[in-house]
Amino acid sequence: MQTVVLGSSGTTAEDVLAVARGAARIELAPEALVAVAESREVIEALAAKPEPVYGVSTGFGALATRHISPELRAQLQRNIVRSHAAGMGPHVEREVVRALMFLRLKTVASGRTGVRPLVVQTMADVLNAGITPVVHEYGSLGCSGDLAPLSHCALTLMGEGDAEGPDGIVRPAGELLAEHGIEPVELREKEGLALLNGTDGMLGMLVMACGDMARLFTAADITAALSMEALLGVSGVLAPELHAIRPHPGQAASAANMVRVLAGSGLTGHHQDDAPRVQDAYSIRCAPQVAGAGRDTLSHARLVADRELAAAVDNPVVLPDGRVESNGNFHGAPVAYVLDFLAIAAADLGSIAERRTDRLLDKNRSHGLPAFLAGDPGVDSGLMIAQYTQAALVSELKRLAVPASVDSIPSSAMQEDHVSMGWSAARKLRTAIDNLTRIIAVELYAATRAIELREGLTPAPATQAVLKAVRAAGVEGPGGDRFLAPDLAAADAFVRGGQLVEAVESVTGPLA
């Protein structure tokens, strides 16, 4: 089992994915525990003074004006967790909650939040035990952190609320902690606040989205190449010298991927005697420009994610010189913007893929293919309704591309009067990525069928590898009408599981 060592200076996207999706174990570096202990000494010294300090000896948010006496401070920290664990709606996916917890652990291990080493170690123990707090869909406004989601996680550390065990069964958190020999934490000054004041939920979903989108851009380059091949397209538009004069790196990478997929094709650039073409339609000719713009958007999103992974987001924070200062670093705007930006890129990539599919099915634009790629058009409907499904998914993507981050709704008696809605941006992006995967799968299904209908012509070696692999995966080829949903589900699994890219790379080597 992989082990992730967490120090005091942030973490990496690879570590987040290893913990969230791969169940990697977490070890705390000794220097992190030293940093945590040193910052705790600062908090305890402040707690002993008569002057009020926000989050240590005061209430929270709009209630920060009240000074809290020492005998009530443990209750204060328990109460903030209990009262803020107010989420509603469906349970959030296990991988999202594990990413959320790990990223909060990353921040408290930084020595900037003032919690005790005991709290940090307990968080690691809960993750290593495979205990996953129940977090609900609704409750975060993306400012003052992902408050409700993080509060549900903190509730589990206290032995309260519900959590999912390693077996996937939801049970009382106290029972699960006891079974794994983990003592519930009794929170002290500053600790409740430190556990729920961060951008960890939206950041975790951004990190996972970046990994998923990278794979989908490669898959989309492949299906675009297959569609170009099926439509006997003009592959000269992919020449590197054409893309060099408009030097967007993502565009060049997508064009290069398509060139490698089409190498050795007996379809592209040939067999146009009946309808000579100098140019293909935009959905074919401009595929690298659209996918490339999305790739460059992804690069920017990764830059933002990396910066946030290096951050220690809390309020107040313990600075290296020992000062404890209030701040606004919990505002999720930087993360929310790129989450929305990726949703826009996903919608446009899905839109152009659907246009290529529609072209493959239209006998007036497909250059000799049967209507709807049907076995016997008229008797058979072929892939007519597969394109309907794809179009419905594209329409949904367009709705999901409406930015969440332009919205704001005041809360906490107008103390928190501008919020990021970053959690909402992340949640809709996850849906968008799921739908984009399905859209690419439908294009794959149509393009592979169309290529096999070009009898007597030899597709590229990479295409042949895709045809062999996709048929072995249970996606049927040309023929009469049949129950299409299982074929589409198999195509979706083929794209989602990475087999499409693997099949091509077995011939081309690694693609961008």
Coordinates of C-alpha atoms in Angstrom, one line a residue:
M1 CA 0.0 0.0 0.0
Q2 CA 1.3 3.4 -0.9
T3 CA 2.3 5.8 1.9
V4 CA 2.1 9.5 1.8
V5 CA 4.4 11.4 4.1
L6 CA 2.8 14.8 5.1
G7 CA 5.1 17.6 6.2
S8 CA 4.5 21.2 7.1
S9 CA 4.9 22.7 3.7
G10 CA 1.9 21.6 1.7
T11 CA 1.3 18.6 -0.5
T12 CA 1.0 17.6 -4.2
A13 CA -1.9 16.7 -6.5
E14 CA -0.5 13.2 -6.8
D15 CA -0.7 12.7 -3.0
V16 CA -4.3 14.0 -2.9
L17 CA -5.3 11.5 -5.6
A18 CA -3.4 8.7 -3.8
V19 CA -5.3 9.3 -0.6
A20 CA -8.7 10.1 -2.1
R21 CA -8.8 7.4 -4.7
G22 CA -6.1 4.9 -3.9
A23 CA -6.5 4.6 -0.1
A24 CA -2.9 5.5 0.5
R25 CA -1.8 5.5 4.2
I26 CA -0.6 8.8 5.7
E27 CA 2.4 9.3 7.9
L28 CA 3.1 12.6 9.6
A29 CA 6.7 13.9 9.2
P30 CA 8.4 14.6 12.6
E31 CA 9.1 18.2 11.5
A32 CA 5.3 18.7 11.0
L33 CA 4.6 17.5 14.5
V34 CA 7.2 19.9 15.9
A35 CA 5.7 22.8 13.9
V36 CA 2.3 21.9 15.2
A37 CA 3.5 21.8 18.8
E38 CA 5.3 25.1 18.5
S39 CA 2.2 26.9 17.2
R40 CA 0.1 25.3 19.9
E41 CA 2.3 26.9 22.5
V42 CA 1.5 30.3 21.0
I43 CA -2.3 29.6 21.2
E44 CA -2.1 28.4 24.8
A45 CA -0.1 31.5 25.8
L46 CA -2.7 33.7 24.3
A47 CA -5.5 31.8 25.9
A48 CA -4.0 32.5 29.3
K49 CA -4.1 36.3 28.7
P50 CA -7.1 38.5 29.6
E51 CA -7.3 40.2 26.2
P52 CA -9.8 38.6 23.8
V53 CA -8.4 36.8 20.7
Y54 CA -10.7 35.8 17.8
G55 CA -11.3 32.1 17.7
V56 CA -9.4 31.5 20.9
S57 CA -11.4 33.4 23.5
T58 CA -14.3 34.9 21.5
G59 CA -17.3 33.8 19.6
F60 CA -17.3 33.4 15.8
G61 CA -18.5 35.3 12.8
A62 CA -21.1 37.9 13.7
L63 CA -20.8 36.7 17.4
A64 CA -17.1 37.6 17.6
T65 CA -17.8 40.5 19.9
R66 CA -18.4 38.2 23.0
H67 CA -15.4 37.3 25.2
I68 CA -15.6 33.7 26.3
S69 CA -14.5 32.8 29.8
P70 CA -12.0 29.9 30.2
E71 CA -14.5 27.4 31.6
L72 CA -16.7 27.8 28.5
R73 CA -14.1 27.5 25.8
A74 CA -14.2 23.7 25.4
Q75 CA -17.9 24.0 25.0
L76 CA -17.5 26.8 22.5
Q77 CA -15.3 24.6 20.3
R78 CA -17.7 21.6 20.5
N79 CA -20.6 23.9 19.8
I80 CA -19.1 25.4 16.6
V81 CA -18.7 21.9 15.2
R82 CA -22.1 20.7 16.2
S83 CA -24.0 23.8 15.0
H84 CA -22.0 24.1 11.7
A85 CA -22.6 20.4 10.8
A86 CA -25.8 21.5 9.2
G87 CA -25.5 19.9 5.7
M88 CA -28.5 18.6 3.8
G89 CA -29.1 16.5 0.8
P90 CA -27.5 13.4 -0.7
H91 CA -24.2 12.0 0.7
V92 CA -21.1 13.3 -1.0
E93 CA -18.9 10.7 -2.7
R94 CA -16.3 8.9 -0.5
E95 CA -13.3 10.1 -2.6
V96 CA -14.4 13.8 -2.2
V97 CA -14.7 13.4 1.6
R98 CA -11.3 11.7 1.8
A99 CA -9.7 14.5 -0.3
L100 CA -11.5 17.1 1.9
M101 CA -10.1 15.5 5.1
F102 CA -6.6 15.0 3.8
L103 CA -6.4 18.6 2.6
R104 CA -7.6 19.9 6.0
L105 CA -5.0 17.6 7.6
K106 CA -2.4 19.2 5.3
T107 CA -3.3 22.6 6.7
V108 CA -3.4 21.7 10.4
A109 CA 0.0 19.9 9.9
S110 CA 1.5 23.2 8.7
G111 CA 1.9 24.6 12.1
R112 CA -0.2 27.7 11.2
T113 CA -3.5 26.8 12.8
G114 CA -2.6 26.2 16.5
V115 CA -4.1 22.8 17.1
R116 CA -2.5 20.2 19.3
P117 CA -0.4 17.3 17.8
L118 CA -3.1 15.0 19.2
V119 CA -5.7 16.4 16.8
V120 CA -3.4 16.1 13.8
Q121 CA -2.6 12.5 14.6
T122 CA -6.2 11.6 15.1
M123 CA -7.2 13.0 11.7
A124 CA -4.5 10.8 10.1
D125 CA -5.7 7.8 12.1
V126 CA -9.3 8.2 11.0
L127 CA -8.2 8.4 7.3
N128 CA -5.9 5.4 7.7
A129 CA -8.7 3.4 9.3
G130 CA -10.9 4.0 6.2
I131 CA -13.5 5.8 8.2
T132 CA -15.3 8.4 6.0
P133 CA -17.6 11.0 7.6
V134 CA -21.0 11.5 6.1
V135 CA -20.9 14.8 4.3
H136 CA -24.0 16.2 2.6
E137 CA -24.4 17.9 -0.8
Y138 CA -25.5 21.3 0.5
G139 CA -24.1 23.5 3.2
S140 CA -21.1 25.3 1.8
L141 CA -21.0 28.8 0.4
G142 CA -17.3 28.6 -0.4
C143 CA -16.3 31.4 2.1
S144 CA -15.2 31.1 5.7
G145 CA -14.2 27.8 4.2
D146 CA -16.4 24.8 3.2
L147 CA -18.0 25.1 6.6
A148 CA -20.7 22.5 6.8
P149 CA -18.7 19.8 4.9
L150 CA -15.7 20.3 7.2
S151 CA -17.9 20.4 10.3
H152 CA -19.3 17.0 9.5
C153 CA -15.7 15.7 9.3
A154 CA -14.8 17.4 12.6
L155 CA -17.9 15.8 14.2
T156 CA -16.5 12.4 13.4
L157 CA -13.2 13.3 15.2
M158 CA -15.4 14.1 18.3
G159 CA -17.0 10.7 18.0
E160 CA -20.4 12.1 17.0
G161 CA -22.6 12.0 14.0
D162 CA -22.5 9.3 11.3
A163 CA -19.6 7.9 9.2
E164 CA -19.0 5.2 6.6
G165 CA -16.8 2.3 7.6
P166 CA -14.3 0.6 5.4
D167 CA -17.1 -1.8 4.4
G168 CA -19.2 1.1 3.1
I169 CA -21.9 0.8 5.8
V170 CA -22.9 4.0 7.5
R171 CA -22.9 3.7 11.3
P172 CA -22.5 6.0 14.3
A173 CA -19.0 7.6 14.2
G174 CA -18.3 6.7 17.9
E175 CA -18.8 3.0 17.2
L176 CA -16.4 3.1 14.3
L177 CA -13.7 5.0 16.2
A178 CA -14.0 2.5 19.1
E179 CA -13.6 -0.5 16.7
H180 CA -10.4 1.0 15.4
G181 CA -9.0 2.0 18.8
I182 CA -9.2 5.7 18.1
E183 CA -10.1 8.0 21.0
P184 CA -12.5 10.8 20.2
V185 CA -10.9 14.2 20.5
E186 CA -12.1 16.8 23.1
L187 CA -11.5 20.0 21.3
R188 CA -9.7 22.9 23.1
E189 CA -9.2 26.6 22.3
K190 CA -9.1 27.4 18.5
E191 CA -9.3 23.7 17.5
G192 CA -12.9 23.6 16.4
L193 CA -12.5 26.7 14.3
A194 CA -9.3 25.4 12.8
L195 CA -11.0 22.2 11.6
L196 CA -13.6 23.9 9.5
N197 CA -12.2 27.1 8.0
G198 CA -10.7 26.1 4.7
T199 CA -11.2 25.6 0.9
D200 CA -10.4 21.9 1.2
G201 CA -13.6 20.5 -0.3
M202 CA -13.6 22.7 -3.5
L203 CA -9.8 22.2 -3.8
G204 CA -10.0 18.4 -3.5
M205 CA -12.6 18.3 -6.2
L206 CA -10.5 20.7 -8.4
V207 CA -7.5 18.4 -8.1
M208 CA -9.6 15.3 -9.1
A209 CA -11.2 17.2 -11.9
C210 CA -7.9 18.3 -13.3
G211 CA -6.7 14.6 -13.5
D212 CA -10.0 13.5 -15.1
M213 CA -10.0 16.4 -17.6
A214 CA -6.5 15.7 -18.7
R215 CA -7.5 12.1 -19.6
L216 CA -10.6 13.3 -21.4
F217 CA -8.7 15.8 -23.5
T218 CA -6.5 13.0 -24.8
A219 CA -9.6 10.8 -25.3
A220 CA -11.3 13.6 -27.2
D221 CA -8.2 14.0 -29.5
I222 CA -8.5 10.3 -30.3
T223 CA -12.2 10.4 -31.1
A224 CA -11.8 13.5 -33.2
A225 CA -9.1 11.7 -35.2
L226 CA -11.3 8.7 -35.6
S227 CA -14.2 10.9 -36.9
M228 CA -11.8 12.7 -39.3
E229 CA -10.8 9.3 -40.6
A230 CA -14.4 8.0 -40.9
L231 CA -15.3 11.2 -42.8
L232 CA -12.3 10.8 -45.2
G233 CA -11.1 14.2 -43.9
V234 CA -8.3 16.4 -44.9
S235 CA -5.6 15.7 -42.4
G236 CA -3.2 18.3 -43.7
V237 CA -4.7 20.8 -41.3
L238 CA -2.9 19.0 -38.5
A239 CA 0.6 19.9 -39.9
P240 CA 2.8 21.2 -37.0
E241 CA 3.9 24.2 -39.0
L242 CA 0.3 25.4 -39.2
H243 CA 0.0 25.3 -35.5
A244 CA 3.4 26.8 -34.8
I245 CA 2.2 30.1 -36.3
R246 CA -0.5 30.3 -33.6
P247 CA 1.6 29.3 -30.7
H248 CA -0.9 28.0 -28.1
P249 CA 0.7 25.0 -26.5
G250 CA -2.6 23.1 -26.0
Q251 CA -3.5 23.5 -29.6
A252 CA -0.1 22.1 -30.7
A253 CA -0.5 19.2 -28.3
S254 CA -3.9 18.2 -29.6
A255 CA -2.9 18.5 -33.2
A256 CA 0.2 16.4 -32.6
N257 CA -2.0 13.7 -30.8
M258 CA -4.3 13.5 -33.8
V259 CA -1.3 13.3 -36.3
R260 CA 0.0 10.3 -34.3
V261 CA -3.4 8.6 -34.2
L262 CA -3.8 9.0 -37.9
A263 CA -0.3 7.9 -39.0
G264 CA -0.6 5.4 -41.8
S265 CA -4.3 5.8 -42.4
G266 CA -5.6 4.8 -45.8
L267 CA -8.7 7.0 -45.3
T268 CA -7.7 10.5 -44.5
G269 CA -6.8 12.7 -47.4
H270 CA -7.9 10.1 -50.0
H271 CA -11.0 8.9 -51.9
Q272 CA -12.5 12.4 -52.6
D273 CA -13.0 11.9 -56.3
D274 CA -16.8 12.2 -56.1
A275 CA -16.8 15.3 -53.9
P276 CA -13.3 16.9 -53.8
R277 CA -12.7 18.9 -50.6
V278 CA -10.2 21.6 -49.8
Q279 CA -11.6 22.1 -46.3
D280 CA -13.6 20.1 -43.8
A281 CA -16.3 21.5 -41.6
Y282 CA -15.2 23.4 -38.5
S283 CA -16.0 20.5 -36.1
I284 CA -13.3 18.5 -37.9
R285 CA -10.9 21.2 -39.0
C286 CA -10.9 23.1 -35.8
A287 CA -10.8 20.2 -33.4
P288 CA -7.2 21.0 -32.2
Q289 CA -8.1 24.7 -31.6
V290 CA -11.1 23.9 -29.4
A291 CA -9.5 21.0 -27.4
G292 CA -6.3 23.0 -27.2
A293 CA -8.0 26.0 -25.7
G294 CA -9.4 23.6 -23.1
R295 CA -5.9 22.1 -22.5
D296 CA -4.6 25.6 -21.8
T297 CA -7.5 26.3 -19.5
L298 CA -6.6 23.1 -17.6
S299 CA -3.0 24.3 -17.3
H300 CA -4.1 27.5 -15.6
A301 CA -6.4 25.5 -13.3
R302 CA -3.5 23.3 -12.3
L303 CA -1.4 26.3 -11.5
V304 CA -4.1 27.6 -9.2
A305 CA -4.5 24.2 -7.6
D306 CA -0.8 23.9 -7.0
R307 CA -0.7 27.3 -5.3
E308 CA -3.6 26.3 -3.1
L309 CA -2.0 23.0 -2.2
A310 CA 1.0 24.9 -0.9
A311 CA -1.3 27.2 1.2
A312 CA -2.3 27.1 4.9
V313 CA -5.8 28.4 4.9
D314 CA -7.3 29.3 8.3
N315 CA -8.5 32.3 10.3
P316 CA -6.8 33.4 12.4
V317 CA -3.4 32.0 11.5
V318 CA -0.2 31.6 13.6
L319 CA 2.5 33.4 11.7
P320 CA 6.2 32.3 11.8
D321 CA 7.0 35.3 14.1
G322 CA 4.4 34.1 16.6
R323 CA 1.7 36.6 15.8
V324 CA -1.8 35.4 15.5
E325 CA -3.6 37.4 12.8
S326 CA -7.1 37.4 11.3
N327 CA -7.3 37.3 7.5
G328 CA -9.5 36.5 4.5
N329 CA -7.6 33.7 2.9
F330 CA -10.6 31.4 3.4
H331 CA -12.4 33.1 0.5
G332 CA -12.7 30.5 -2.3
A333 CA -12.7 32.9 -5.3
P334 CA -9.4 31.7 -6.9
V335 CA -10.5 28.1 -6.8
A336 CA -14.1 28.8 -7.7
Y337 CA -13.1 30.8 -10.9
V338 CA -11.1 27.9 -12.4
L339 CA -13.7 25.3 -11.5
D340 CA -16.2 27.4 -13.5
F341 CA -13.6 27.9 -16.3
L342 CA -13.2 24.1 -16.6
A343 CA -17.0 23.6 -16.8
I344 CA -17.0 26.0 -19.8
A345 CA -14.2 24.1 -21.5
A346 CA -16.0 20.8 -20.8
A347 CA -19.2 22.1 -22.4
D348 CA -17.4 23.3 -25.5
L349 CA -15.5 20.1 -25.9
G350 CA -18.7 18.1 -25.6
S351 CA -20.5 20.4 -28.1
I352 CA -17.9 20.0 -30.9
A353 CA -17.8 16.2 -30.3
E354 CA -21.6 16.1 -30.7
R355 CA -21.4 18.0 -34.0
R356 CA -18.9 15.5 -35.4
T357 CA -21.2 12.6 -34.4
D358 CA -24.2 14.3 -36.1
R359 CA -22.1 14.7 -39.3
L360 CA -21.3 11.0 -39.2
L361 CA -25.0 10.1 -39.1
D362 CA -26.2 12.5 -41.8
K363 CA -26.0 10.8 -45.3
N364 CA -25.9 14.3 -46.9
R365 CA -22.7 15.2 -45.1
S366 CA -21.0 11.9 -44.3
H367 CA -19.4 11.4 -47.8
G368 CA -21.0 8.0 -48.6
L369 CA -21.9 6.5 -45.2
P370 CA -25.5 5.1 -44.8
A371 CA -28.0 7.3 -43.0
F372 CA -27.6 7.1 -39.2
L373 CA -25.0 4.3 -39.9
A374 CA -28.0 1.9 -40.0
G375 CA -27.8 -1.6 -41.4
D376 CA -30.9 -1.1 -43.5
P377 CA -31.9 2.6 -43.3
G378 CA -35.6 2.9 -43.0
V379 CA -36.1 -0.5 -41.5
D380 CA -33.3 0.3 -39.0
S381 CA -32.9 3.6 -37.2
G382 CA -29.2 2.9 -36.6
L383 CA -27.6 5.4 -34.1
M384 CA -30.3 8.1 -34.5
I385 CA -31.3 8.1 -30.9
A386 CA -27.7 7.6 -29.6
Q387 CA -27.2 11.1 -31.0
Y388 CA -30.3 12.3 -29.2
T389 CA -28.8 11.1 -26.0
Q390 CA -25.6 12.8 -26.8
A391 CA -27.4 16.0 -27.6
A392 CA -29.3 15.9 -24.3
L393 CA -25.9 15.5 -22.5
V394 CA -24.5 18.5 -24.3
S395 CA -27.5 20.6 -23.5
E396 CA -27.0 19.7 -19.8
L397 CA -23.3 20.6 -20.1
K398 CA -24.3 24.1 -21.4
R399 CA -26.5 24.6 -18.3
L400 CA -23.7 23.4 -16.0
A401 CA -21.3 25.9 -17.7
V402 CA -23.2 28.8 -16.2
P403 CA -20.7 30.1 -13.6
A404 CA -21.5 29.6 -9.9
S405 CA -18.8 32.0 -8.8
V406 CA -20.7 35.1 -10.1
D407 CA -23.3 34.4 -7.5
S408 CA -23.1 35.5 -3.9
I409 CA -25.6 35.4 -1.0
P410 CA -25.0 37.2 2.3
S411 CA -24.8 35.2 5.5
S412 CA -24.0 35.4 9.2
A413 CA -25.9 38.6 9.8
M414 CA -24.1 40.4 6.9
Q415 CA -20.7 39.7 8.4
E416 CA -20.1 37.2 5.6
D417 CA -21.5 39.4 2.9
H418 CA -19.7 38.1 -0.1
V419 CA -19.1 34.4 -0.8
S420 CA -17.5 32.4 -3.6
M421 CA -19.9 29.5 -4.2
G422 CA -16.8 27.4 -4.9
W423 CA -18.3 24.2 -3.5
S424 CA -21.2 24.6 -5.9
A425 CA -18.9 25.2 -8.8
A426 CA -17.0 22.0 -7.9
R427 CA -20.2 19.9 -7.6
K428 CA -21.5 20.9 -11.0
L429 CA -18.1 20.4 -12.6
R430 CA -18.1 16.8 -11.4
T431 CA -21.4 16.3 -13.1
A432 CA -20.1 18.0 -16.3
I433 CA -17.1 15.7 -16.4
D434 CA -19.3 12.6 -16.1
N435 CA -21.4 13.9 -18.9
L436 CA -18.4 14.8 -21.1
T437 CA -17.2 11.2 -20.7
R438 CA -20.5 9.9 -22.0
I439 CA -20.4 12.3 -24.9
I440 CA -17.0 11.2 -26.0
A441 CA -18.1 7.6 -25.7
V442 CA -21.0 8.2 -28.1
E443 CA -18.6 9.8 -30.6
L444 CA -16.3 6.8 -30.2
Y445 CA -19.2 4.4 -30.8
A446 CA -20.3 6.2 -34.0
A447 CA -16.8 6.8 -35.4
T448 CA -15.7 3.1 -35.0
R449 CA -18.9 1.9 -36.6
A450 CA -18.4 4.4 -39.5
I451 CA -14.8 3.3 -40.1
E452 CA -15.8 -0.4 -40.3
L453 CA -18.5 0.6 -42.8
R454 CA -15.7 2.0 -45.1
E455 CA -15.1 -1.4 -46.6
G456 CA -11.9 -1.9 -48.6
L457 CA -10.1 0.9 -46.9
T458 CA -7.4 0.4 -44.3
P459 CA -7.6 2.5 -41.2
A460 CA -4.5 3.7 -39.3
P461 CA -2.7 1.1 -37.1
A462 CA -3.8 3.0 -34.0
T463 CA -7.4 3.0 -35.2
Q464 CA -7.1 -0.8 -35.8
A465 CA -6.0 -1.2 -32.2
V466 CA -9.0 0.8 -31.0
L467 CA -11.4 -1.3 -33.1
K468 CA -10.0 -4.5 -31.7
A469 CA -10.0 -3.3 -28.1
V470 CA -13.5 -1.7 -28.2
R471 CA -15.0 -4.8 -29.7
A472 CA -13.3 -7.0 -27.1
A473 CA -14.9 -4.7 -24.5
G474 CA -18.4 -5.6 -25.6
V475 CA -19.2 -2.7 -27.9
E476 CA -20.8 -4.2 -31.0
G477 CA -20.0 -3.1 -34.5
P478 CA -22.2 -2.4 -37.6
G479 CA -25.4 -4.4 -38.1
G480 CA -29.1 -4.3 -37.6
D481 CA -30.9 -2.5 -34.9
R482 CA -30.5 -3.8 -31.3
F483 CA -30.8 -2.7 -27.7
L484 CA -28.4 0.2 -27.8
A485 CA -28.1 1.1 -24.1
P486 CA -25.7 -1.7 -23.2
D487 CA -23.4 -0.8 -26.1
L488 CA -23.3 2.8 -25.0
A489 CA -22.7 1.8 -21.4
A490 CA -19.8 -0.4 -22.6
A491 CA -18.4 2.5 -24.6
D492 CA -18.7 4.8 -21.6
A493 CA -16.8 2.3 -19.4
F494 CA -14.2 1.9 -22.2
V495 CA -13.5 5.7 -22.2
R496 CA -13.9 6.2 -18.4
G497 CA -11.5 3.3 -17.5
G498 CA -8.8 4.6 -19.8
Q499 CA -8.8 1.7 -22.3
L500 CA -9.3 4.0 -25.3
V501 CA -6.1 5.8 -24.6
E502 CA -4.3 2.6 -23.7
A503 CA -5.3 1.0 -27.0
V504 CA -3.9 4.0 -29.0
E505 CA -0.8 4.3 -26.9
S506 CA 0.0 0.6 -27.5
V507 CA 0.7 1.8 -31.1
T508 CA 1.8 5.4 -30.8
G509 CA 3.5 5.5 -27.5
P510 CA 2.5 8.1 -24.8
L511 CA 0.2 10.9 -26.0
A512 CA 0.0 14.4 -24.5

